[in-house]
Short mmCIF file of C-alpha atoms and ligand atoms in Angstrom, two decimals:
data_model
loop_
_atom_site.label_atom_id
_atom_site.label_comp_id
_atom_site.label_asym_id
_atom_site.label_seq_id
_atom_site.Cartn_x
_atom_site.Cartn_y
_atom_site.Cartn_z
CA UNK A 274 -0.02 0.03 0.00
CA UNK A 275 1.44 3.44 -0.93
CA UNK A 276 1.90 6.23 1.58
CA UNK A 277 -0.91 8.19 -0.12
CA UNK A 278 -3.34 5.30 0.17
CA UNK A 279 -2.31 4.57 3.73
CA UNK A 280 -2.81 8.12 4.87
CA UNK A 281 -6.04 8.59 2.90
CA UNK A 282 -7.51 5.49 4.52
CA UNK A 283 -6.35 6.60 7.94
CA UNK A 284 -8.05 10.01 7.44
CA UNK A 285 -11.18 8.30 6.16
CA UNK A 286 -11.62 6.49 9.45
CA UNK A 287 -12.33 9.87 11.02
CA UNK A 288 -14.81 10.90 8.35
CA UNK A 289 -18.52 10.61 9.05
CA UNK A 290 -20.25 7.55 7.71
CA UNK A 291 -22.27 9.69 5.37
CA UNK A 292 -19.09 11.14 3.72
CA UNK A 293 -18.15 9.66 0.40
CA UNK A 294 -14.44 8.89 0.31
CA UNK A 295 -14.43 8.27 -3.36
CA UNK A 296 -16.63 11.18 -4.27
CA UNK A 297 -16.78 11.78 -7.97
CA UNK A 298 -17.05 15.04 -9.93
CA UNK A 299 -20.53 16.39 -10.48
CA UNK A 300 -20.55 15.68 -14.14
CA UNK A 301 -18.89 15.91 -17.49
CA UNK A 302 -20.43 19.20 -18.57
CA UNK A 303 -18.08 21.44 -16.46
CA UNK A 304 -20.11 24.56 -16.72
CA UNK A 305 -20.21 27.69 -14.71
CA UNK A 306 -23.21 29.98 -14.93
CA UNK A 307 -24.24 28.13 -18.06
CA UNK A 308 -20.95 28.77 -19.87
CA UNK A 309 -19.15 25.81 -21.38
CA UNK A 310 -15.70 24.93 -20.04
CA UNK A 311 -13.15 24.86 -21.55
CA UNK A 312 -13.51 26.91 -24.73
CA UNK A 313 -9.81 27.74 -25.09
CA UNK A 314 -6.41 26.29 -24.20
CA UNK A 315 -5.56 25.65 -20.57
CA UNK A 316 -2.14 26.57 -19.14
CA UNK A 317 -0.54 24.01 -16.84
CA UNK A 318 2.25 25.62 -14.84
CA UNK A 319 5.16 23.42 -13.83
CA UNK A 320 7.26 25.10 -11.17
CA UNK A 321 10.58 23.45 -12.22
CA UNK A 322 12.81 23.32 -15.29
CA UNK A 323 11.92 21.51 -18.53
CA UNK A 324 13.23 17.97 -18.78
CA UNK A 325 13.15 17.25 -15.03
CA UNK A 326 10.83 14.88 -13.14
CA UNK A 327 7.93 17.30 -12.53
CA UNK A 328 8.06 18.37 -16.20
CA UNK A 329 8.14 14.75 -17.31
CA UNK A 330 4.97 13.91 -15.32
CA UNK A 331 3.34 17.22 -16.15
CA UNK A 332 3.76 16.91 -19.91
CA UNK A 333 2.41 13.37 -19.92
CA UNK A 334 -0.63 14.50 -17.91
CA UNK A 335 -1.11 17.63 -20.06
CA UNK A 336 -1.15 15.57 -23.29
CA UNK A 337 -3.64 13.03 -21.90
CA UNK A 338 -5.89 15.65 -20.29
CA UNK A 339 -6.00 17.62 -23.54
CA UNK A 340 -7.17 14.62 -25.48
CA UNK A 341 -10.03 14.08 -22.90
CA UNK A 342 -11.03 17.74 -22.36
CA UNK A 343 -10.96 18.76 -26.07
CA UNK A 344 -8.61 21.74 -25.72
CA UNK A 345 -4.82 22.04 -25.70
CA UNK A 346 -3.24 21.92 -22.27
CA UNK A 347 -0.10 23.98 -22.70
CA UNK A 348 2.82 23.48 -20.28
CA UNK A 349 4.52 26.59 -19.01
CA UNK A 350 7.66 26.19 -16.92
CA UNK A 351 7.67 29.03 -14.33
CA UNK A 352 10.80 28.19 -12.43
CA UNK A 353 12.89 29.42 -9.56
CA UNK A 354 12.84 29.84 -5.74
CA UNK A 355 12.33 26.15 -5.08
CA UNK A 356 8.99 25.94 -6.94
CA UNK A 357 7.44 28.98 -5.18
CA UNK A 358 7.43 31.26 -8.25
CA UNK A 359 5.33 28.75 -10.26
CA UNK A 360 2.99 28.29 -7.33
CA UNK A 361 2.66 32.08 -6.93
CA UNK A 362 1.88 32.41 -10.69
CA UNK A 363 -1.16 30.09 -10.22
CA UNK A 364 -2.30 31.35 -6.78
CA UNK A 365 -2.46 34.86 -8.22
CA UNK A 366 -3.96 33.91 -11.66
CA UNK A 367 -7.61 34.54 -12.55
CA UNK A 368 -9.65 31.71 -10.97
CA UNK A 369 -11.34 30.51 -14.16
CA UNK A 370 -9.77 27.10 -14.65
CA UNK A 371 -7.52 28.21 -17.48
CA UNK A 372 -4.42 28.34 -15.32
CA UNK A 373 -3.64 25.25 -13.24
CA UNK A 374 -0.57 23.96 -11.36
CA UNK A 375 1.09 20.63 -11.24
CA UNK A 376 3.22 20.67 -8.12
CA UNK A 377 4.63 18.12 -5.69
CA UNK A 378 5.61 17.51 -2.06
CA UNK A 379 6.85 21.15 -2.11
CA UNK A 380 3.21 22.11 -1.42
CA UNK A 381 3.61 20.21 1.90
CA UNK A 382 6.91 21.71 2.98
CA UNK A 383 6.85 25.28 1.58
CA UNK A 384 4.24 26.50 4.11
CA UNK A 385 6.76 25.80 6.88
CA UNK A 386 10.04 26.45 5.05
CA UNK A 387 9.11 29.88 3.75
CA UNK A 388 8.25 32.64 6.24
CA UNK A 389 7.62 35.27 3.56
CA UNK A 390 5.82 34.58 0.29
CA UNK A 391 3.87 36.77 -2.12
CA UNK A 392 0.99 34.22 -2.09
CA UNK A 393 -0.90 32.10 0.45
CA UNK A 394 0.74 28.60 0.25
CA UNK A 395 -2.15 26.97 2.12
CA UNK A 396 -5.30 28.84 1.23
CA UNK A 397 -4.34 30.05 -2.24
CA UNK A 398 -5.40 26.93 -4.14
CA UNK A 399 -8.22 24.54 -4.90
CA UNK A 400 -6.72 21.02 -4.81
CA UNK A 401 -8.10 18.98 -7.75
CA UNK A 402 -6.66 15.59 -7.06
CA UNK A 403 -3.45 13.65 -6.42
CA UNK A 404 -1.46 12.35 -9.42
CA UNK A 405 1.42 10.09 -8.52
CA UNK A 406 3.82 9.15 -5.74
CA UNK A 407 7.40 8.77 -6.93
CA UNK A 408 10.36 7.19 -5.16
CA UNK A 409 13.71 9.04 -4.90
CA UNK A 410 17.16 7.80 -5.50
CA UNK A 411 20.52 9.16 -4.37
CA UNK A 412 22.72 9.24 -7.43
CA UNK A 413 26.24 10.51 -8.05
CA UNK A 414 28.68 11.30 -10.85
CA UNK A 415 29.98 8.11 -12.42
CA UNK A 416 33.56 8.47 -11.14
CA UNK A 417 32.81 9.33 -7.54
CA UNK A 418 35.22 7.25 -5.43
CA UNK A 419 32.59 5.29 -3.53
CA UNK A 420 31.21 1.87 -4.40
CA UNK A 421 28.27 1.80 -2.04
CA UNK A 422 26.18 3.94 0.33
CA UNK A 423 28.52 3.45 3.38
CA UNK A 424 31.48 4.41 1.25
CA UNK A 425 29.64 7.49 -0.02
CA UNK A 426 28.95 8.56 3.52
CA UNK A 427 32.61 8.09 4.51
CA UNK A 428 33.73 10.05 1.39
CA UNK A 429 31.29 12.85 2.25
CA UNK A 430 32.53 13.10 5.76
CA UNK A 431 36.19 13.22 4.65
CA UNK A 432 35.46 15.92 1.97
CA UNK A 433 33.40 18.15 4.19
CA UNK A 434 32.34 21.34 2.28
CA UNK A 435 34.60 20.19 -0.59
CA UNK A 436 31.83 17.75 -1.41
CA UNK A 437 28.94 19.19 -3.40
CA UNK A 438 25.34 18.31 -3.70
CA UNK A 439 22.96 19.60 -6.32
CA UNK A 440 19.33 20.49 -5.66
CA UNK A 441 16.44 22.53 -7.06
CA UNK A 442 16.28 25.13 -4.31
CA UNK A 443 14.64 25.24 -0.83
CA UNK A 444 11.14 23.89 -1.20
CA UNK A 445 12.12 21.21 -3.75
CA UNK A 446 12.14 17.53 -3.05
CA UNK A 447 15.89 17.21 -3.89
CA UNK A 448 16.64 19.93 -1.37
CA UNK A 449 14.52 18.32 1.29
CA UNK A 450 16.08 14.90 0.67
CA UNK A 451 19.60 16.33 0.51
CA UNK A 452 19.13 18.36 3.78
CA UNK A 453 17.73 15.29 5.61
CA UNK A 454 20.58 13.15 4.34
CA UNK A 455 23.39 15.68 5.19
CA UNK A 456 21.76 16.25 8.63
CA UNK A 457 21.45 12.48 9.31
CA UNK A 458 25.18 11.96 8.73
CA UNK A 459 26.30 15.25 10.23
CA UNK A 460 27.97 16.84 7.25
CA UNK A 461 27.66 20.22 5.60
CA UNK A 462 28.30 19.79 1.91
CA UNK A 463 28.36 22.72 -0.55
CA UNK A 464 24.82 22.96 -1.98
CA UNK A 465 24.53 24.00 -5.65
CA UNK A 466 20.91 25.05 -6.42
CA UNK A 467 19.39 24.86 -9.93
CA UNK A 468 15.95 25.69 -11.35
CA UNK A 469 15.11 22.03 -11.39
CA UNK A 470 16.81 18.70 -11.25
CA UNK A 471 16.75 18.51 -15.06
CA UNK A 472 19.67 20.97 -15.29
CA UNK A 473 21.16 19.58 -12.05
CA UNK A 474 21.32 16.09 -13.65
CA UNK A 475 23.31 17.49 -16.58
CA UNK A 476 26.02 18.58 -14.11
CA UNK A 477 26.04 15.12 -12.54
CA UNK A 478 26.38 13.54 -16.04
CA UNK A 479 29.17 16.01 -16.83
CA UNK A 480 30.96 15.06 -13.59
CA UNK A 481 30.92 18.63 -12.27
CA UNK A 482 28.74 17.96 -9.25
CA UNK A 483 29.07 15.01 -6.78
CA UNK A 484 25.50 13.85 -5.89
CA UNK A 485 21.83 14.57 -6.30
CA UNK A 486 18.66 13.17 -4.65
CA UNK A 487 16.16 12.83 -7.46
CA UNK A 488 12.99 11.04 -8.52
CA UNK A 489 13.00 7.83 -10.55
CA UNK A 490 10.89 9.58 -13.16
CA UNK A 491 14.20 11.18 -14.25
CA UNK A 492 16.85 8.91 -12.84
CA UNK A 493 15.66 5.48 -14.01
CA UNK A 494 17.01 5.93 -17.54
CA UNK A 495 20.45 7.13 -16.35
CA UNK A 496 20.71 4.41 -13.71
CA UNK A 497 19.83 1.66 -16.24
CA UNK A 498 22.22 3.26 -18.79
CA UNK A 499 25.08 3.28 -16.25
CA UNK A 500 25.54 7.02 -16.70
CA UNK A 501 25.26 7.75 -12.92
CA UNK A 502 26.17 5.77 -9.78
CA UNK A 503 23.19 4.95 -7.63
CA UNK A 504 23.61 4.51 -3.88
CA UNK A 505 20.26 4.09 -2.20
CA UNK A 506 16.61 4.96 -2.19
CA UNK A 507 15.18 6.95 0.79
CA UNK A 508 11.97 4.90 0.56
CA UNK A 509 10.32 2.61 3.03
CA UNK A 510 10.77 -0.36 0.68
CA UNK A 511 12.79 -1.16 -2.40
CA UNK A 512 11.62 0.22 -5.77
CA UNK A 513 9.85 -2.57 -7.79
CA UNK A 514 11.41 -1.42 -11.08
CA UNK A 515 14.90 -0.99 -9.65
CA UNK A 516 15.05 -3.78 -7.12
CA UNK A 517 18.81 -3.88 -6.68
CA UNK A 518 18.99 -0.48 -5.02
CA UNK A 519 18.98 -0.79 -1.23
CA UNK A 520 16.80 1.45 0.90
CA UNK A 521 18.72 4.01 3.06
CA UNK A 522 17.63 1.97 6.10
CA UNK A 523 18.99 -1.25 4.65
CA UNK A 524 22.25 0.44 3.77
CA UNK A 525 22.68 1.65 7.42
CA UNK A 526 20.80 4.90 7.71
CA UNK A 527 17.34 4.36 9.21
CA UNK A 528 14.81 7.05 10.00
CA UNK A 529 15.25 9.03 6.81
CA UNK A 530 12.48 8.71 4.18
CA UNK A 531 11.27 10.96 1.35
CA UNK A 532 8.76 9.97 -1.37
CA UNK A 533 7.52 12.63 -3.79
CA UNK A 534 3.78 13.00 -4.27
CA UNK A 535 2.31 15.17 -7.03
CA UNK A 536 -1.09 16.92 -7.21
CA UNK A 537 -3.01 19.29 -9.45
CA UNK A 538 -4.32 22.67 -8.29
CA UNK A 539 -6.43 25.62 -9.47
CA UNK A 540 -6.41 29.05 -7.97
CA UNK A 541 -8.57 29.55 -4.89
CA UNK A 542 -12.10 30.63 -5.86
CA UNK A 543 -12.22 28.63 -9.15
CA UNK A 544 -15.91 27.73 -9.52
CA UNK A 545 -16.79 24.21 -8.25
CA UNK A 546 -18.17 22.93 -11.55
CA UNK A 547 -14.95 23.95 -13.32
CA UNK A 548 -12.85 22.24 -10.65
CA UNK A 549 -15.00 19.17 -11.01
CA UNK A 550 -14.50 19.16 -14.76
CA UNK A 551 -10.70 19.45 -14.28
CA UNK A 552 -10.80 16.59 -11.71
CA UNK A 553 -12.78 14.46 -14.13
CA UNK A 554 -10.12 15.07 -16.80
CA UNK A 555 -7.32 14.27 -14.35
CA UNK A 556 -9.08 10.96 -13.42
CA UNK A 557 -9.46 10.08 -17.08
CA UNK A 558 -5.74 10.75 -17.66
CA UNK A 559 -4.82 8.47 -14.78
CA UNK A 560 -6.83 5.67 -16.38
CA UNK A 561 -5.21 6.29 -19.79
CA UNK A 562 -3.23 3.11 -20.67
CA UNK A 563 -0.49 5.31 -22.21
CA UNK A 564 -0.02 7.09 -18.84
CA UNK A 565 -0.07 3.80 -16.92
CA UNK A 566 2.52 2.31 -19.21
CA UNK A 567 4.85 5.29 -19.34
CA UNK A 568 4.57 5.85 -15.59
CA UNK A 569 5.56 2.29 -14.93
CA UNK A 570 8.59 2.58 -17.22
CA UNK A 571 9.85 5.49 -15.08
CA UNK A 572 9.27 3.89 -11.73
CA UNK A 573 5.89 5.19 -10.66
CA UNK A 574 2.13 4.61 -11.07
CA UNK A 575 -1.02 6.73 -11.18
CA UNK A 576 -2.74 7.11 -7.82
CA UNK A 577 -6.14 5.41 -7.40
CA UNK A 578 -9.27 7.11 -8.73
CA UNK A 579 -10.32 7.63 -5.06
CA UNK A 580 -7.04 9.54 -4.38
CA UNK A 581 -7.56 11.62 -7.57
CA UNK A 582 -10.39 13.57 -5.94
CA UNK A 583 -10.51 17.03 -4.40
CA UNK A 584 -11.39 15.68 -0.95
CA UNK A 585 -8.65 13.01 -0.76
CA UNK A 586 -6.11 15.52 -2.13
CA UNK A 587 -7.08 18.13 0.51
CA UNK A 588 -6.80 15.57 3.37
CA UNK A 589 -3.47 14.26 2.21
CA UNK A 590 -2.01 17.75 1.63
CA UNK A 591 -3.14 18.99 5.04
CA UNK A 592 -1.69 15.92 6.74
CA UNK A 593 1.61 16.38 4.82
CA UNK A 594 2.02 19.93 6.01
CA UNK A 595 1.54 18.70 9.63
CA UNK A 596 3.90 15.78 9.05
CA UNK A 597 6.83 17.88 7.73
CA UNK A 598 6.43 20.94 10.13
CA UNK A 599 8.25 19.40 13.12
CA UNK A 600 10.89 17.76 10.88
CA UNK A 601 11.71 21.07 9.18
CA UNK A 602 11.73 22.91 12.50
CA UNK A 603 14.21 20.30 13.81
CA UNK A 604 16.54 20.36 10.82
CA UNK A 605 16.20 24.16 10.42
CA UNK A 606 15.73 23.92 6.64
CA UNK A 607 14.26 27.48 6.20
CA UNK A 608 14.45 29.69 3.19
CA UNK A 609 15.47 32.72 5.25
C1 MLT B 62 12.11 18.97 -10.87
O1 MLT B 62 11.17 18.74 -11.54
O2 MLT B 62 13.08 19.61 -11.24
C2 MLT B 62 12.19 18.36 -9.45
O3 MLT B 62 11.02 17.79 -9.10
C3 MLT B 62 12.59 19.41 -8.48
C4 MLT B 62 12.70 18.84 -7.10
O4 MLT B 62 11.83 18.75 -6.36
O5 MLT B 62 13.86 18.47 -6.67
#
């Protein structure tokens, strides 16, 4: 059972009997005040760089949703500041359903990590449904002088701040994973931030950066191709599609776990029928055999139809903010 399903089920036990866990959108028409929706292209904002894991998932979803909804879904990469600039772009957009956001675990950590933002990271959005849950891998340049996770840790300790770690800025999953890892082993590597792990991966491939924590949706291909060294996955269990990689706990570092969930959002105040139409399109995309196939090739899977609902997404997101708050406060991973 995935973390999303586990936590959704736990939350459901507190819901009233009359509540419908798997509530479905109101209908296919998606109208507001009698007007049809959508009548023009929808912009899907991705808050990280093209070619990276969020972009990979977002473009697959955009293509499939466009087929179902009958209008282009155009991807716009609004990058920078650990995913907060893209989130701000959507939180402050007109709430008409034509600007949506595909974001990830950052939505769970940013409310605690950032003390000053030009948007409301908790109340600025209408959650539309969860999308995926992606395992992470700790990968390094091919010629790093460490053959396994224990040797990597020893090398990091020896190098101190001469060791460098790439990430996508505070608020990103790579930064969260990197900070937890460095904190767990008591080192302070030099952090090199990028606008996404797409460009960060190019530096790993070029041998200019030592390591990167990144999602299998990007790393699978490079791990299989032997272009990077892989050390461990900070997941509860091994990754089904990459079963040779030990978990961080198996490799000697328990109590350090990060898995990256993704969800779709509209700006706060988007009319309910329009949100319902977008959720319907999201659910259809997650049933699309092309999405199921491609997701499985890159180490993930669509969430269940029950988790791809506004209610399940809201519950999961709220629980995730509460889950990360004390961890962030302990590790001091703040943006300012
Ligand atoms: C990306 O798409 O670049 C990554 O998801 C950013 C991150 O969270 O590390």
